[in-house]
Short mmCIF file of C-alpha atoms in Angstrom, two decimals:
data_model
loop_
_atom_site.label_atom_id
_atom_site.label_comp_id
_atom_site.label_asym_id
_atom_site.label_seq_id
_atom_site.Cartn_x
_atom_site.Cartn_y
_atom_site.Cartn_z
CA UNK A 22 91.51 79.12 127.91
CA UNK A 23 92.12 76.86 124.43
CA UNK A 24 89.14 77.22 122.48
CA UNK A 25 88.79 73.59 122.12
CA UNK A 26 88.92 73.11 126.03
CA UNK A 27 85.75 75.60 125.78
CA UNK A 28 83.95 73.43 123.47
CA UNK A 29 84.76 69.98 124.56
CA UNK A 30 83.58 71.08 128.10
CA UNK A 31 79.89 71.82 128.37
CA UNK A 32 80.63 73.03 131.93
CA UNK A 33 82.48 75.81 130.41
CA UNK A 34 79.83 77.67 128.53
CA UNK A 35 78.67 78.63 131.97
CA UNK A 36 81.81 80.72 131.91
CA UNK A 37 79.96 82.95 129.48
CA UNK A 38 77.73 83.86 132.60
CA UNK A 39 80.17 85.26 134.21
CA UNK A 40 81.35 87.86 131.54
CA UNK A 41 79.66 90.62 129.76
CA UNK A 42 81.98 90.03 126.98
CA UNK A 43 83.78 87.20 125.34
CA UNK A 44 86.59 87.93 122.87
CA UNK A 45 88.01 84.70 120.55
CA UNK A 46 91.73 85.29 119.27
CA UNK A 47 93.94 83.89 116.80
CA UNK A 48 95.79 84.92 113.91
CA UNK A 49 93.73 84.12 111.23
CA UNK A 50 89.55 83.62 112.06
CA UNK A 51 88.28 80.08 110.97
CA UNK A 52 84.85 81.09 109.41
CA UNK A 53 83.56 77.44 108.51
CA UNK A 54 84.40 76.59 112.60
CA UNK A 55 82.37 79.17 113.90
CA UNK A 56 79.18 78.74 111.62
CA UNK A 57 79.48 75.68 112.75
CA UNK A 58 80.04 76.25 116.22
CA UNK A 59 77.69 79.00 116.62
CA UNK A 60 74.36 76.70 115.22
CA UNK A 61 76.00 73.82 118.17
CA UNK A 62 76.00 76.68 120.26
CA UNK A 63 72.50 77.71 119.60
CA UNK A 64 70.93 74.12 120.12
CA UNK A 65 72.80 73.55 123.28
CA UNK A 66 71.61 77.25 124.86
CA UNK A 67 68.18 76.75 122.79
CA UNK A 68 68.31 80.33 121.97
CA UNK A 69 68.98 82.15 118.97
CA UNK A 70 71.99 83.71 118.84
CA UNK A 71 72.22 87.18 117.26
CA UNK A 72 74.48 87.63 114.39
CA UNK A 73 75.43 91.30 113.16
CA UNK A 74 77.36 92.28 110.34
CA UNK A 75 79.20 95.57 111.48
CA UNK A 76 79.83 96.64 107.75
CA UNK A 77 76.44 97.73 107.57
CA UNK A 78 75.64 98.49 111.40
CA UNK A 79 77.98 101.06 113.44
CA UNK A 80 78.31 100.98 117.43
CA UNK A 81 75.50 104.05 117.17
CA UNK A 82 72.94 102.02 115.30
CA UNK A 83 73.83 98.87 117.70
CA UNK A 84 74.06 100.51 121.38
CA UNK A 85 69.53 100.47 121.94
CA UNK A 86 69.80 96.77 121.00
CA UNK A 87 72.55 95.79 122.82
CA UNK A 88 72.05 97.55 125.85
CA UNK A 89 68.34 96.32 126.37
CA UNK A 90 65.98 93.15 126.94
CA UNK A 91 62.79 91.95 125.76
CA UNK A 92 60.80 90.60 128.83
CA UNK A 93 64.20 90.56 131.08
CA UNK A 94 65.86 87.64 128.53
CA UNK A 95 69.71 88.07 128.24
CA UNK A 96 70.34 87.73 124.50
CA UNK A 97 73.83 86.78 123.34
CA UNK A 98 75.49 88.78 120.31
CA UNK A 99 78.28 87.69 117.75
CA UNK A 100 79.37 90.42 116.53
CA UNK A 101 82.23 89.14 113.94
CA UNK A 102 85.05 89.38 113.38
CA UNK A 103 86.48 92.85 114.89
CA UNK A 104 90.04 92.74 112.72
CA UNK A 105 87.57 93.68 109.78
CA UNK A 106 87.09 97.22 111.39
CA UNK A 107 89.23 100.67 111.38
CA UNK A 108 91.46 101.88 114.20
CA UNK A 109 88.91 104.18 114.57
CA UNK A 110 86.14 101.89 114.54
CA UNK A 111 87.59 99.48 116.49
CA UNK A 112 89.37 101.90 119.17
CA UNK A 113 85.33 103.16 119.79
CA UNK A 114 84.35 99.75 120.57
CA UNK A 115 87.47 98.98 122.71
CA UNK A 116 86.00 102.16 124.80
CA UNK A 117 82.45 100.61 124.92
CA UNK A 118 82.89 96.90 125.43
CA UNK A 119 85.22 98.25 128.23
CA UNK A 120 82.55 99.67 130.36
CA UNK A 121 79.45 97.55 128.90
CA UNK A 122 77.68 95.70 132.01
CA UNK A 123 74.88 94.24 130.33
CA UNK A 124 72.30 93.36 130.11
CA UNK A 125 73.11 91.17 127.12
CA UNK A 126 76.34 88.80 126.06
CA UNK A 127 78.49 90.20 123.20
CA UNK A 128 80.73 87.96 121.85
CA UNK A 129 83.93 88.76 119.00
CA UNK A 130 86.61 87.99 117.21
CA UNK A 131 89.89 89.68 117.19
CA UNK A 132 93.36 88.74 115.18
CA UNK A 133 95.75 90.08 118.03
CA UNK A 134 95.89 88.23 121.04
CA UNK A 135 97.05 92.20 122.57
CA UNK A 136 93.68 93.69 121.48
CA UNK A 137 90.40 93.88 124.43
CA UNK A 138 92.17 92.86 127.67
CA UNK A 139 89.80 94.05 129.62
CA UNK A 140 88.27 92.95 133.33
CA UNK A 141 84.78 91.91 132.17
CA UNK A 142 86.08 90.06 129.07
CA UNK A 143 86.46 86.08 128.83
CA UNK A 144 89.40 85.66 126.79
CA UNK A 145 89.44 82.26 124.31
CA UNK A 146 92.64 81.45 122.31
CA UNK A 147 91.74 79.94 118.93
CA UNK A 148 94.17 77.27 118.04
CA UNK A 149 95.68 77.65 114.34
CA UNK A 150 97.23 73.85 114.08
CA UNK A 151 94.82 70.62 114.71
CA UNK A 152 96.91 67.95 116.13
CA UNK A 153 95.80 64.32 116.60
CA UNK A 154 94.86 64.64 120.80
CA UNK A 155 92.97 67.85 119.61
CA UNK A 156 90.94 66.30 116.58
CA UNK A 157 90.03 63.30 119.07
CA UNK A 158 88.57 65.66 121.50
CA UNK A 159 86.48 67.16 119.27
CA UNK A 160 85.92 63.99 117.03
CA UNK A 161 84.16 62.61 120.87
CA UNK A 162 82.10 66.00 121.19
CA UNK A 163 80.79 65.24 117.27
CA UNK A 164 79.84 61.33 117.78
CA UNK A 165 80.40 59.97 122.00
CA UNK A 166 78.80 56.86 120.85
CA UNK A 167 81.77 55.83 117.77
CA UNK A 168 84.87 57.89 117.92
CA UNK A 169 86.57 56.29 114.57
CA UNK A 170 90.08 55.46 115.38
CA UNK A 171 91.32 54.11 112.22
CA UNK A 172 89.86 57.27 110.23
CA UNK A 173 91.60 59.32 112.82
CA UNK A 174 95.17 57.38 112.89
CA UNK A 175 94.67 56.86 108.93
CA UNK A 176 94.17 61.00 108.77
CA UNK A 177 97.36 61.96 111.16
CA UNK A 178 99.45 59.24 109.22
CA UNK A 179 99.39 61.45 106.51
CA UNK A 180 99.72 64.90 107.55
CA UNK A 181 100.81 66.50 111.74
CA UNK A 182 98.60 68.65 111.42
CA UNK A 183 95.52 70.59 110.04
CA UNK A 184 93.36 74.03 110.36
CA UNK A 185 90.21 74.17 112.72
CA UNK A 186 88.09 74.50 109.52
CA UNK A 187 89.88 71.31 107.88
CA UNK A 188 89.16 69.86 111.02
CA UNK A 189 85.66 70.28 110.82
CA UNK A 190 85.14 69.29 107.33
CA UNK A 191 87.24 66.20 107.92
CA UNK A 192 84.88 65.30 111.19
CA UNK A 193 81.67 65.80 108.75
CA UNK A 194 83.20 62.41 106.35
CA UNK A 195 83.76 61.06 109.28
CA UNK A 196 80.63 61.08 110.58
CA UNK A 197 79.93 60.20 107.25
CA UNK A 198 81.88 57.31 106.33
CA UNK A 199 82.30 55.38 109.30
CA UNK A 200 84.89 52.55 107.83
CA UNK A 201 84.74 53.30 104.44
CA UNK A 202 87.95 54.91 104.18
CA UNK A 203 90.11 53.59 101.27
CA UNK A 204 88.16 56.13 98.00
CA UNK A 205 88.12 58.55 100.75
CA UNK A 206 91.40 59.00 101.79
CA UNK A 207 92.77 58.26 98.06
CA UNK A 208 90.66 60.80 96.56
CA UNK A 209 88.92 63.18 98.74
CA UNK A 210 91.44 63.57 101.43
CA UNK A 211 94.35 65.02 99.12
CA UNK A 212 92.43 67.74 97.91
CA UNK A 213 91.05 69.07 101.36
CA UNK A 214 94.70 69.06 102.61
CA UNK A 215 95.30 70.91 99.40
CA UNK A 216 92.78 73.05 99.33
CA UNK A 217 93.89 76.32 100.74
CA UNK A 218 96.37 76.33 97.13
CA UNK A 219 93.64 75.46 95.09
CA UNK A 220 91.35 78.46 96.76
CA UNK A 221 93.69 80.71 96.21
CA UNK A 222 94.58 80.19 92.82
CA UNK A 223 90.83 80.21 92.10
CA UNK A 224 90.29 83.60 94.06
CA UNK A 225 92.78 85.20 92.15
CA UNK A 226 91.56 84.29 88.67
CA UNK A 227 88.17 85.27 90.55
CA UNK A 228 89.36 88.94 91.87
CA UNK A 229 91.16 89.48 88.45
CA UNK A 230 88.11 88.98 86.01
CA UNK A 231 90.08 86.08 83.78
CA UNK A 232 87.24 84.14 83.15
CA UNK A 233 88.40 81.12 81.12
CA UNK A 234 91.11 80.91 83.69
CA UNK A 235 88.33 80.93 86.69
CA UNK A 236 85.69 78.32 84.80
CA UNK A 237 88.91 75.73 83.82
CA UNK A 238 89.85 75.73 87.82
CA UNK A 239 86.15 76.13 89.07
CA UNK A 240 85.12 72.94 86.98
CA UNK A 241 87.72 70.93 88.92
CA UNK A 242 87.03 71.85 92.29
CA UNK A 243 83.31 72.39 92.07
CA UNK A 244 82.31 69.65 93.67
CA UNK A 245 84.99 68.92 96.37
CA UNK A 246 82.46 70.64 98.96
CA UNK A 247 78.87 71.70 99.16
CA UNK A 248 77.27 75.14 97.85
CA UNK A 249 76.63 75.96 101.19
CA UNK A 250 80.97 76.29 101.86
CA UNK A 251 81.31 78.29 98.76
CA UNK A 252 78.52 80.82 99.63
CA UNK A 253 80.50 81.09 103.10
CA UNK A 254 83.90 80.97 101.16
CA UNK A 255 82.88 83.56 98.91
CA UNK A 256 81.24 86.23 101.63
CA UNK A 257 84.03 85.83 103.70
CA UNK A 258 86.75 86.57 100.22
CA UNK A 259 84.40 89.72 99.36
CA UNK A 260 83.63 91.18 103.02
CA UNK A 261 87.88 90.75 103.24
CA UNK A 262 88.02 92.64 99.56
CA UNK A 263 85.69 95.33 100.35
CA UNK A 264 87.28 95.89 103.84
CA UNK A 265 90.53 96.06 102.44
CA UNK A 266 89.55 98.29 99.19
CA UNK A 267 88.17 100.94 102.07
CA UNK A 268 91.50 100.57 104.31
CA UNK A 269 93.72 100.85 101.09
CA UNK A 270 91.57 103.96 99.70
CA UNK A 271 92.49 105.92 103.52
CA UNK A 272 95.66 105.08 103.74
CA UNK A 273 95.05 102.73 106.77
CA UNK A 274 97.84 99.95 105.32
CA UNK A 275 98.45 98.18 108.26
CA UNK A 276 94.62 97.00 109.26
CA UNK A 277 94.08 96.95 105.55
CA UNK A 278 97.45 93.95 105.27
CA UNK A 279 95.62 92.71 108.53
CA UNK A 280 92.51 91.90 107.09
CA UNK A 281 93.60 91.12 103.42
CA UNK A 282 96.10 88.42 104.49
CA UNK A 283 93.61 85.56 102.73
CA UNK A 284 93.27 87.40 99.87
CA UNK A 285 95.53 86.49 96.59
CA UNK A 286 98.84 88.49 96.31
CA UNK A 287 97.52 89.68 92.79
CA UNK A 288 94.45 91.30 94.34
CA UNK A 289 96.78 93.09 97.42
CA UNK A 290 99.30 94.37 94.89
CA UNK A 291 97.13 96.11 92.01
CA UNK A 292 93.60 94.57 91.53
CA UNK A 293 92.35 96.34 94.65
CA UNK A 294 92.27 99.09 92.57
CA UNK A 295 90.09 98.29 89.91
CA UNK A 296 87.04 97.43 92.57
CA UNK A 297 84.77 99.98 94.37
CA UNK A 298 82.89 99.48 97.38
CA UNK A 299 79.39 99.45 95.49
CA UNK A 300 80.57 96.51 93.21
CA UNK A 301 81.62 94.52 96.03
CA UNK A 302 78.90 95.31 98.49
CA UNK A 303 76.28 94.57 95.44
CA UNK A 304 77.81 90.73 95.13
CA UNK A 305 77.87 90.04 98.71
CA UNK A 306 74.11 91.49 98.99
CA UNK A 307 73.62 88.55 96.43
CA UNK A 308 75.27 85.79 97.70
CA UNK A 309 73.19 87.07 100.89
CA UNK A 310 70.59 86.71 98.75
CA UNK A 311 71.45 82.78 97.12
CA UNK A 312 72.50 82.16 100.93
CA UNK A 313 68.97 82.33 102.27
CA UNK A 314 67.60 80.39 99.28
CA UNK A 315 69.51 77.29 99.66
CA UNK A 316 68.15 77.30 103.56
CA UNK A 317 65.08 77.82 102.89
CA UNK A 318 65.15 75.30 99.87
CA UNK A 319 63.47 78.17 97.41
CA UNK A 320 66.60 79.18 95.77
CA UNK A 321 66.36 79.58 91.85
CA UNK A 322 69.78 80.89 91.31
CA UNK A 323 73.16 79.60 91.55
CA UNK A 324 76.67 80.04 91.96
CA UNK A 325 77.45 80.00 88.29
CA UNK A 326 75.01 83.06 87.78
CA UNK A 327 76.94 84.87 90.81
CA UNK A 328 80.20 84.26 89.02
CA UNK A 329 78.97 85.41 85.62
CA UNK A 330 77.59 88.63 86.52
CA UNK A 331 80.47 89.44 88.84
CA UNK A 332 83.66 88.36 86.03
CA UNK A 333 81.85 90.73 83.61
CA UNK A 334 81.31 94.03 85.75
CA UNK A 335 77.53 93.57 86.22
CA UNK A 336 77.48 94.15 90.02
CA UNK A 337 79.32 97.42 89.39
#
């Protein structure tokens, strides 16, 4: 099953009843799609779903959780992305996902579409290229009432296609905008198409500490999204540094390359090896930190502060 299919179809999430587990695949994991999916998710099952970071919880600490209830309520789990882990991590949870039956729903990501074929598993193929039929599905699943065809023809004139998380930021101005399109498409639309360029020349003066580099590229993107996507942005750049620092440090290259692959080249070659695990885990426990401020509206800190402290070693 296309994970678009899944999502466009409410009938389908009933599929999840009929699995213990639920594995997405692709070869690279869309973080801004599945935030975004997993809130829609939430208000359509009205139940919270549980996230868990498995850098700082192993199968051990999870398995009481996991394999109990409160009151007889099947919870459902996301627990990441699994391409983050070690062979050996992630051959232990092969073995246990294999033989879970319940009482809960765990749900994963994996970058190999060879990795948890498995009887009791619902397998979901992520799709890495947007086309125009595929935005208008999901463009109807965002707004039934107004589908905008002359935002979508006017977006697919320019470009074949685009990546799930383009796709959703496109289908927020859309939303948006409704036929105010001509500022939008001359200036806003370029640099989303661009953006994966611009990010990564921005994470590499970011991962190698060159400040006045950083702050000249930093003041002209700034504001091409919300703080919200660069608190995700960021988490998801460090979790992928820190993962990869740990791989690279036990000689684990090949799930270390798989997990650094969004990473600059700069930081894969020789800038790993200025970072330790403590420095890394210490920023992303802050942005943690400025993430639940800006949802709960009490946040005194910013983004600026984060990148200060972090370009001149103070998280170390």
């Amino acid at each position: 099953m296309k994970f678009i299919d899944f999502i466009c179809q409410p009938d389908n999430l009933k599929k999840l009843d009929q699995f213990h587990c639920t594995c997405f695949f692709s070869e690279n994991f869309p973080l801004l799609a599945f935030s975004l999916w997993l809130k829609d998710f939430e208000n359509k099952i009205k139940q919270r779903v549980e996230r868990v970071d498995l850098q700082y919880s192993s199968l051990n600490d999870l398995k009481p959780s996991l394999e109990s209830t409160f009151l007889g309520q099947t919870k459902f789990y996301w627990l990441g992305n699994f391409s983050t882990l070690t062979a050996v991590e992630k051959k232990s949870w092969k073995m246990y996902l294999e033989s879970y039956s319940g009482p809960n729903k765990l749900m994963f990501f994996a970058e190999s579409k060879d990795d948890f074929i498995f009887k009791n598993c619902l397998r979901i193929e992520v799709e890495n290229g947007i086309k125009q039929a595929q935005y208008e599905q999901l463009s109807v699943l965002l707004d039934p009432r107004r589908p905008s065809d002359l935002f979508i023809n006017k977006l697919f004139l320019q470009i074949d296609s685009i990546s799930l998380d383009q796709a959703m930021l496109f289908l927020y101005y859309q939303k948006l905008l409704g036929n105010r399109l001509d500022d939008f498409f001359e200036m806003i639309a370029p640099k989303i198409l661009i953006a994966e360029k611009s990010l990564f020349k921005l994470s590499q003066a970011f991962f190698g500490k060159e400040g006045r580099i950083f702050f000249d590229l930093w003041q002209k993107c700034k504001d091409d999204y919300s703080e919200m996507f660069w608190v995700a942005y960021w988490s998801d750049q460090i979790f992928r540094a820190t993962c990869y620092v740990r791989l690279s440090r036990k000689k684990e290259m090949l799930e270390a390359k798989r997990i650094g692959y969004k990473l600059p080249f700069l930081f894969l070659q020789k800038d790993w090896k200025e970072f330790n695990s403590k420095e890394l885990t210490n920023a992303h426990d802050f942005l943690y930190d400025l993430d639940f401020g800006l949802k709960n509206g009490v946040s005194e800190i910013g983004l600026e502060l984060f990148y200060i402290k972090f370009l001149t070693g103070k998280f170390a």
